[in-house]
Coordinates of C-alpha atoms and ligand atoms in Angstrom, one line a residue:
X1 CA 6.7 92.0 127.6
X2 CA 3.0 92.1 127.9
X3 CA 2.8 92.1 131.2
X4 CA 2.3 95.6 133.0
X5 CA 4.3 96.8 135.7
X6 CA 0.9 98.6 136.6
X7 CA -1.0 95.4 137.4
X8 CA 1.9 93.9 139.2
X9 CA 2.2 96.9 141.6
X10 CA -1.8 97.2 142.3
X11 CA -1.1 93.3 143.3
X12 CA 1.6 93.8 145.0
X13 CA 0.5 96.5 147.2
X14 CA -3.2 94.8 147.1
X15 CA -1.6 91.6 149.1
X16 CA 1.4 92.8 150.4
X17 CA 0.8 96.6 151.7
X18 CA 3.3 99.5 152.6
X19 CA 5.0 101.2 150.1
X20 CA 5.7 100.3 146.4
X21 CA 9.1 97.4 145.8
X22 CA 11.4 97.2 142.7
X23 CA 10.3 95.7 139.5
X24 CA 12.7 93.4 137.6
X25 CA 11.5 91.3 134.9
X26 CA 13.4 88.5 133.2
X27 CA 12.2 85.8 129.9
X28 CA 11.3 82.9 128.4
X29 CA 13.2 81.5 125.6
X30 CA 13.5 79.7 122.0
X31 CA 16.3 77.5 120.6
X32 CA 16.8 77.2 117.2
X33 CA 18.8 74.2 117.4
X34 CA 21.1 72.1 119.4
X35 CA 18.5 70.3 121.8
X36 CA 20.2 68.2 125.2
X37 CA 23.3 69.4 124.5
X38 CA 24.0 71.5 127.1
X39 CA 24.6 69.0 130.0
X40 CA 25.8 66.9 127.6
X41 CA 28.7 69.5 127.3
X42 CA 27.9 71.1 123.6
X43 CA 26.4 73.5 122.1
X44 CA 23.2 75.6 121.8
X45 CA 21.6 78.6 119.9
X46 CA 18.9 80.3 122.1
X47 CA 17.4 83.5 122.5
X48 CA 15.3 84.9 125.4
X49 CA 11.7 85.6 123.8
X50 CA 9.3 89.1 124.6
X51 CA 7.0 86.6 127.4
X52 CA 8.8 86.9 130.3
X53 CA 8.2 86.5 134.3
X54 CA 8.0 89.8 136.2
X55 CA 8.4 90.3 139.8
X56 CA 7.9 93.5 142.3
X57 CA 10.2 92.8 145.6
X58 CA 10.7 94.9 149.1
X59 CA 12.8 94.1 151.4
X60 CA 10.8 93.8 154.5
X61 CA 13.6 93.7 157.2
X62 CA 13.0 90.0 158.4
X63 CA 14.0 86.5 158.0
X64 CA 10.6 85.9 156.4
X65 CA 9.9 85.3 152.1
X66 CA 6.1 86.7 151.6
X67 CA 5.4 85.8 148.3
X68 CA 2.1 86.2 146.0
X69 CA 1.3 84.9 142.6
X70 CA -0.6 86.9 141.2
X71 CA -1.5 83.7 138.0
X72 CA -2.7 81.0 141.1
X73 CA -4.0 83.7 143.1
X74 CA -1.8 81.7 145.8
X75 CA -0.1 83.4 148.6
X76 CA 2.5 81.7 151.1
X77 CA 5.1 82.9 154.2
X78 CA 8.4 80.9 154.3
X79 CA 11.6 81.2 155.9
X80 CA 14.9 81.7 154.7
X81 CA 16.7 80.0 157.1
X82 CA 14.1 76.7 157.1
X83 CA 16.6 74.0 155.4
X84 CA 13.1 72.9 153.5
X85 CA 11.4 75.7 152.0
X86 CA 7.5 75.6 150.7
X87 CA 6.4 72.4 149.3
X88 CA 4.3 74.6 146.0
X89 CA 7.1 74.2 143.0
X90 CA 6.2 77.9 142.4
X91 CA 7.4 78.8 145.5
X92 CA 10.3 76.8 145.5
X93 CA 12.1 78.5 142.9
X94 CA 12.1 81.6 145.2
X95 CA 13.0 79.8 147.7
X96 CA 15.9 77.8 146.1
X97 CA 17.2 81.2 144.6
X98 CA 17.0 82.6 147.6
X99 CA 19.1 80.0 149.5
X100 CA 21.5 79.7 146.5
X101 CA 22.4 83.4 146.3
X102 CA 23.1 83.0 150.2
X103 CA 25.6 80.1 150.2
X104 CA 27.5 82.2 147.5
X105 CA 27.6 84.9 150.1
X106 CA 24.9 87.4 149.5
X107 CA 23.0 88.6 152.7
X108 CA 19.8 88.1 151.4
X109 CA 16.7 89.3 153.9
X110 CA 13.6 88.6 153.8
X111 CA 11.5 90.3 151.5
X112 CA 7.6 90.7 150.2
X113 CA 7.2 89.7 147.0
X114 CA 4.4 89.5 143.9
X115 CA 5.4 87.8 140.8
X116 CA 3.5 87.0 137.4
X117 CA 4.1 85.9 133.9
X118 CA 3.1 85.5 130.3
X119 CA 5.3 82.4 129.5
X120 CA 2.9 80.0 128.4
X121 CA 3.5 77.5 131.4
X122 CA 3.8 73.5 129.8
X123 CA 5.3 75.1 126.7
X124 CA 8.9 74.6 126.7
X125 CA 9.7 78.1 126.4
X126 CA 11.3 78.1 129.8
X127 CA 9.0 79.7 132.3
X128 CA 10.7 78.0 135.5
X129 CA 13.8 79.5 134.1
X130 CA 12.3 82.9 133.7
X131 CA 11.4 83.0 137.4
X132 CA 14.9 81.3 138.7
X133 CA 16.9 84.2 136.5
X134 CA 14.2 87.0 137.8
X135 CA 14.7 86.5 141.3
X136 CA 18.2 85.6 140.9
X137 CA 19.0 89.1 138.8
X138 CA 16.4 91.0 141.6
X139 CA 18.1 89.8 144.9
X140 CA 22.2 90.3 143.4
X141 CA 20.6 93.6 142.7
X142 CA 18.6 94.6 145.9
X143 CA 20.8 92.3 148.3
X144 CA 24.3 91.6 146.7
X145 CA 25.8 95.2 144.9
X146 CA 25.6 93.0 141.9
X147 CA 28.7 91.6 142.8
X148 CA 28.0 88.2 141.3
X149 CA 28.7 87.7 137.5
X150 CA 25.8 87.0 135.3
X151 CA 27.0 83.2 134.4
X152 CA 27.0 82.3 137.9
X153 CA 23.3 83.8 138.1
X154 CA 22.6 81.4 135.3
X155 CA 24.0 78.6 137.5
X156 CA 21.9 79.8 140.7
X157 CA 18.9 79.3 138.5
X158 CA 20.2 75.7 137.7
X159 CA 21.3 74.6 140.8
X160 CA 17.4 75.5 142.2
X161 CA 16.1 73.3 139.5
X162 CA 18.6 70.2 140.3
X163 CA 18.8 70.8 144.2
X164 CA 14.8 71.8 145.2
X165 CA 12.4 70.8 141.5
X166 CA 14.2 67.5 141.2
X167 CA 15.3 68.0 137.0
X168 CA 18.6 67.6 136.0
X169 CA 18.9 70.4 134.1
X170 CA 21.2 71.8 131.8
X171 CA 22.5 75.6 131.7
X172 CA 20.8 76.6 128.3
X173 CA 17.3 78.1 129.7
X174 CA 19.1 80.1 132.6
X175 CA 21.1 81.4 130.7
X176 CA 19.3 82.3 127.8
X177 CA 17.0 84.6 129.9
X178 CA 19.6 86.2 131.6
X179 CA 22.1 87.0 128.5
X180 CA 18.9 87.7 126.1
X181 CA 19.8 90.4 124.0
X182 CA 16.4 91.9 121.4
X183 CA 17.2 90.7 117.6
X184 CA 20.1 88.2 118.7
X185 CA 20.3 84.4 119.3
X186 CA 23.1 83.3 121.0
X187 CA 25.5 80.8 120.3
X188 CA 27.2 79.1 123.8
X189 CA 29.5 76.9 124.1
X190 CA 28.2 74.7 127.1
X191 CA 31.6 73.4 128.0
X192 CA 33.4 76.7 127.8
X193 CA 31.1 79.0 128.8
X194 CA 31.9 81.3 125.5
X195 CA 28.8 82.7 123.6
X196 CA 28.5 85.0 120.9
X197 CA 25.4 87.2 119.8
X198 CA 24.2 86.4 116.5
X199 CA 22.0 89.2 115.0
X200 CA 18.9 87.7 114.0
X201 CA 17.3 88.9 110.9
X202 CA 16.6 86.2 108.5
X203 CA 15.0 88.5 105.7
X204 CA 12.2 86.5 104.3
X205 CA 11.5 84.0 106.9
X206 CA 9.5 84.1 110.1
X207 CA 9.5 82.3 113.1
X208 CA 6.6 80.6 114.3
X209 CA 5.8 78.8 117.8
X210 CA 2.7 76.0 117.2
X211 CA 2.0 75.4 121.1
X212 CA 0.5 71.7 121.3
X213 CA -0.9 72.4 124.5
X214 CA 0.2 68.7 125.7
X215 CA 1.5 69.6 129.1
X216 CA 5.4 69.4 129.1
X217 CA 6.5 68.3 132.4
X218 CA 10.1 67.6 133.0
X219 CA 9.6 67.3 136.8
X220 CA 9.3 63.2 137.5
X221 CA 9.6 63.1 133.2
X222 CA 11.7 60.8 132.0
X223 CA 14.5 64.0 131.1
X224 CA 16.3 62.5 134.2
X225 CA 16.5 59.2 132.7
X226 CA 18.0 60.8 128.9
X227 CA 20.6 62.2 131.0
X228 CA 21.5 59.3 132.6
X229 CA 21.7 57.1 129.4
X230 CA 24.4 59.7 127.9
X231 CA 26.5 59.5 131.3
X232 CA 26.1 55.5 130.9
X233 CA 27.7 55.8 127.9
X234 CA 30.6 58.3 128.8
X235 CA 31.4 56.2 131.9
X236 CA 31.7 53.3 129.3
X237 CA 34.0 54.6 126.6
X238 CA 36.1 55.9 130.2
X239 CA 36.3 52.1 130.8
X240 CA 37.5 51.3 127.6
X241 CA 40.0 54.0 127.6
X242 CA 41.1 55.0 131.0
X243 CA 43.6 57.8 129.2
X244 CA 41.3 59.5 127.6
X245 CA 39.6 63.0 129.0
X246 CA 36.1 62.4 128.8
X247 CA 33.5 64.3 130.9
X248 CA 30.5 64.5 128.5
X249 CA 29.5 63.5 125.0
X250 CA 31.2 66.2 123.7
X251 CA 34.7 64.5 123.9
X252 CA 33.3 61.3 122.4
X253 CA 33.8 60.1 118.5
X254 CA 31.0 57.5 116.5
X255 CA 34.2 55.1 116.5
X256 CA 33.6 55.3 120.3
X257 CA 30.1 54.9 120.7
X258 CA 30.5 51.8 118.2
X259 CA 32.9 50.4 120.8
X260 CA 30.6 50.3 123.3
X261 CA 28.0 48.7 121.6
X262 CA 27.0 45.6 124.0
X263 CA 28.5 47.6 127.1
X264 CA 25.5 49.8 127.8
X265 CA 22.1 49.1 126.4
X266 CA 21.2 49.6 122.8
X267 CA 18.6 52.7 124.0
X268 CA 21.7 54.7 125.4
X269 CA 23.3 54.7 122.4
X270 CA 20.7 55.6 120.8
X271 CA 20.3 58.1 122.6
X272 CA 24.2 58.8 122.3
X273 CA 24.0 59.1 118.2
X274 CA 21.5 61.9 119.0
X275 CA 23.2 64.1 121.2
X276 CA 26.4 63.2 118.4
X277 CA 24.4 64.4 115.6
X278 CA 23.2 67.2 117.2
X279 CA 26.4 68.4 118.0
X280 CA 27.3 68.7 114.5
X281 CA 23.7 69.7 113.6
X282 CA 24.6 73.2 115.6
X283 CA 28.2 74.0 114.0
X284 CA 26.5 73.8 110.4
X285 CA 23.2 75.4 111.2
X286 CA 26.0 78.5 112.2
X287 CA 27.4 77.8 109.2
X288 CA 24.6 78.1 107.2
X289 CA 23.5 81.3 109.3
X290 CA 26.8 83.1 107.8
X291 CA 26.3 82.5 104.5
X292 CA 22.4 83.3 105.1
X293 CA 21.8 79.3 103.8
X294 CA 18.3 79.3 105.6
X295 CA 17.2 75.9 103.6
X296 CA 20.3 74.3 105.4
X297 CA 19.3 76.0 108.4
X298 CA 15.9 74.5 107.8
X299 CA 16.7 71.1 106.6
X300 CA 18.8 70.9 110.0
X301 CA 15.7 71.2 111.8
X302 CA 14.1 68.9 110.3
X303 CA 17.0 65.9 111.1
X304 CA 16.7 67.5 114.7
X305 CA 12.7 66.3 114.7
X306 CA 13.8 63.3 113.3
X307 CA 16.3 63.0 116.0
X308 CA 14.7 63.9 119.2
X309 CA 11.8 61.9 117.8
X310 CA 13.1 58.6 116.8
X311 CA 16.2 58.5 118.7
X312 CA 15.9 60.5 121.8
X313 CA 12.0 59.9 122.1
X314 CA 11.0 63.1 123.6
X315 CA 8.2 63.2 120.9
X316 CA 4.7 63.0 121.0
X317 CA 2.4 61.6 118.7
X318 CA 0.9 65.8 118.5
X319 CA 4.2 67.2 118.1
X320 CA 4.8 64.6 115.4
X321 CA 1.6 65.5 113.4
X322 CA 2.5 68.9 113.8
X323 CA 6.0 68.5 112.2
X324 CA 4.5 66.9 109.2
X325 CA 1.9 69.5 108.4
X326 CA 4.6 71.7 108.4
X327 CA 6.6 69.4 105.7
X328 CA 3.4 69.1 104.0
X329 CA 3.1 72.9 103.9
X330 CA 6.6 73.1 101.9
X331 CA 7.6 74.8 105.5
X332 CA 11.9 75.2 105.1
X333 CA 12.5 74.1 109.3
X334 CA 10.3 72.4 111.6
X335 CA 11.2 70.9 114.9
X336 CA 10.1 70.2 118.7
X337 CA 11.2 72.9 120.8
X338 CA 13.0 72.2 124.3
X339 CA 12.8 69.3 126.3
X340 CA 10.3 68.0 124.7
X341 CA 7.5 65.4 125.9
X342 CA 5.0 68.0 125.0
X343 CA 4.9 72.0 124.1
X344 CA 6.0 73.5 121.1
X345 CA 7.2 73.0 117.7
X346 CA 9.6 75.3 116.5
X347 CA 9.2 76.6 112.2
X348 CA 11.3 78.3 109.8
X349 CA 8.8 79.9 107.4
X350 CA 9.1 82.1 104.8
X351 CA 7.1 85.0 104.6
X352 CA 4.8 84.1 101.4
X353 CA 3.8 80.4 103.6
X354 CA 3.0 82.1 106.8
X355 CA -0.5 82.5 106.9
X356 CA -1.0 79.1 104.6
X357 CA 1.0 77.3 107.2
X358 CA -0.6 78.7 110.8
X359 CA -3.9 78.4 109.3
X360 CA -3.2 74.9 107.8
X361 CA -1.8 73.8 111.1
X362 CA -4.5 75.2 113.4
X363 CA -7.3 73.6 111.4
X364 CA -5.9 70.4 110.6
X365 CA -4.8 69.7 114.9
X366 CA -8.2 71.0 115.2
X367 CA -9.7 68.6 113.1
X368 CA -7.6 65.7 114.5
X369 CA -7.5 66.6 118.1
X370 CA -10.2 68.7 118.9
X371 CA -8.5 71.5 120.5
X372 CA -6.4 74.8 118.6
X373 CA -3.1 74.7 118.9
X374 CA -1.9 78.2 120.3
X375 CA 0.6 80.0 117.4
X376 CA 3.2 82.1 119.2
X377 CA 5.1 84.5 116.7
X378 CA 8.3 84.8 117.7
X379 CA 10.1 88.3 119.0
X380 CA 13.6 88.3 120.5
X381 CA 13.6 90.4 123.3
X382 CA 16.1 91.2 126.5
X383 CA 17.5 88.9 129.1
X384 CA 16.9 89.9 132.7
X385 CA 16.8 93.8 134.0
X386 CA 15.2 95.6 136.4
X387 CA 12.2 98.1 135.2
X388 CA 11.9 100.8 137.6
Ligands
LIG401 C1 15.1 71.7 129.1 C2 16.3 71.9 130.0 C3 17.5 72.5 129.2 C4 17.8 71.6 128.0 C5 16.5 71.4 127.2 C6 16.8 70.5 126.0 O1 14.7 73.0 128.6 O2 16.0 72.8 131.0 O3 18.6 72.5 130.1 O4 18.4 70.4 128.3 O5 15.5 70.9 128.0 O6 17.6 71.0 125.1

């Protein structure tokens, strides 16, 4: 993490007063693949990044949250008993954490609070996540003997995003920045719960963030509505066959989505064959990551573009120029990162392409859009922890 526990504690004391906090830091994240399949009950392959959110907190022996950013130079008193919280979405996720670690028990206080981050914000890398699973992580910590498993931390993160931000999120973010382990993705099962580390060390190849700088805004985006679609169709194939155990997309076959054609609209299954593909798309990327088959991995990628772009249409016409200058560059894996509707692309390069490729890339968005892209290489870093 860039960010210095120095210049968080000269803020914190600079707004807040009284005696130095706790410092706990927690990060962004990449996926390498398996995109909206978490709440659709499969799998996906993140890993927490070095950018991060970090936050200094002290108790303060009240009822009261007084929180500063130090990014928005914005400051603002709320209390944790209020039902409604602070209307700022920044302040929110405090607040919803806050609330959420109570109802599972934890006597959380009031406390004074100064929190900043190096998570590009807009870039699909997870920054509300960050700040859900940092406070989350902090107040177990400082409030709750860390009595509460790390899972259900990731699920307090979650819940603040559907119950106070208004996006119907899955689980992958939260808890990528709170398992994040340095040099290892992780593989979870979204319906188990199960993960495994994968060490990640793909000799030869880099990866490579392109940040499109179009804003990625899930709040009010149509995200909601690509969740809906995929429960449309669940609820359909239920109709059709009332025996059958069927929660998410996970349980359902391509004879199934066929079925239904005519039952739900032709843009949910659309939509459907997506998340279908994708499903498969993650179990032979892992394939391909045992037998060190980065080309597969790559080519994988590539379908996933193809996917989220012509199927699930969380594209952009940016992100779509992007992915072909990186096919144009002979790049092995190129995709959109995250939610999409903005943000990054995601790139499997190998070593000899890299500085052909980000230059290539930054001159021709240049050229085309009149504004750099940002390039973001890639670290993987630690989930959540305290810092002193
Ligand atoms: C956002 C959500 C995640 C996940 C991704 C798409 O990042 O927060 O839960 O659905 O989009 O894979």
């Amino acid at each position: 993490m860039k960010l210095k526990i120095d210049d968080v504690r000269t803020r914190f004391i600079k707004h807040l007063g009284g005696e130095p906090g706790s410092v706990y830091a927690s990060p962004g994240r990449i996926n390498l693949i398996g995109e909206h399949t978490d709440y659709n009950g499969g799998f996906v392959f993140p890993g927490a990044v070095e950018q991060g959110m970090i936050a200094e907190i002290r108790p303060n022996g009240s009822r009261t949250i007084r929180a500063y950013s130090i990014d928005l130079k914005d400051y603002a008193e709320f209390s944790i008993d209020d039902k409604k919280g602070p209307r700022a979405s920044h302040f929110r996720y405090i607040f919803g954490v806050a609330r959420e670690m109570m109802a599972l028990g934890v006597p959380v206080q009031g406390f004074d609070t100064a929190f900043a981050g190096d998570v590009p914000n807009g870039a699909g890398m997870s920054s509300s996540a960050a700040l859900e699973s940092c406070y989350a992580f902090a107040l177990n910590d400082i409030f709750g003997d860390n009595k509460i498993d790390k899972m259900t931390l990731a699920k307090v993160g979650q819940a603040t995003e559907h119950k106070y931000i208004g996006v119907n999120c899955g689980i992958m973010d939260q808890f990528a920045s709170v398992f994040g382990k340095k040099g290892h993705l992780m593989r979870l099962d979204c319906r188990s719960g199960e993960y495994q580390y994968f060490p990640w060390n793909p000799k030869g190849y880099k990866l490579v963030l392109i940040n499109s700088c179009v804003k990625h805004e899930l709040v009010g985006s149509p995200y909601n509505d690509r969740r809906k679609s995929c429960e449309n169709c669940v609820n359909a194939i239920k109709e059709l066959h009332p025996e059958k155990e069927i929660t998410t997309l996970r349980e359902a076959t391509w004879e199934e989505l066929k079925e239904i054609e005519g039952k739900v609209s032709a843009e949910d299954i659309k939509r459907a064959n997506f998340v279908l593909g994708e499903k498969d798309r993650v179990l032979a990327v892992c394939d391909a990551l045992e037998k060190g088959d980065y080309e597969e991995v790559g080519q994988k990628m590539y379908e996933t573009h193809y996917g989220l772009s012509k199927e699930y249409e969380v594209s952009c016409e940016e992100l779509d120029f992007l992915n072909d200058v990186a096919k144009e560059c002979s790049v092995t894996g190129s995709r959109i990162m995250g939610g999409g509707f903005g943000g990054c692309t995601i790139n499997l390069v190998s070593e000899e392409l890299y500085d052909h490729f980000v230059t290539t890339a930054v001159s021709k968005f240049q050229e085309k859009y009149g504004k750099k892209p940002i390039v973001i290489n890639v670290v993987i870093g630690d989930g959540a922890r305290k810092l002193c």
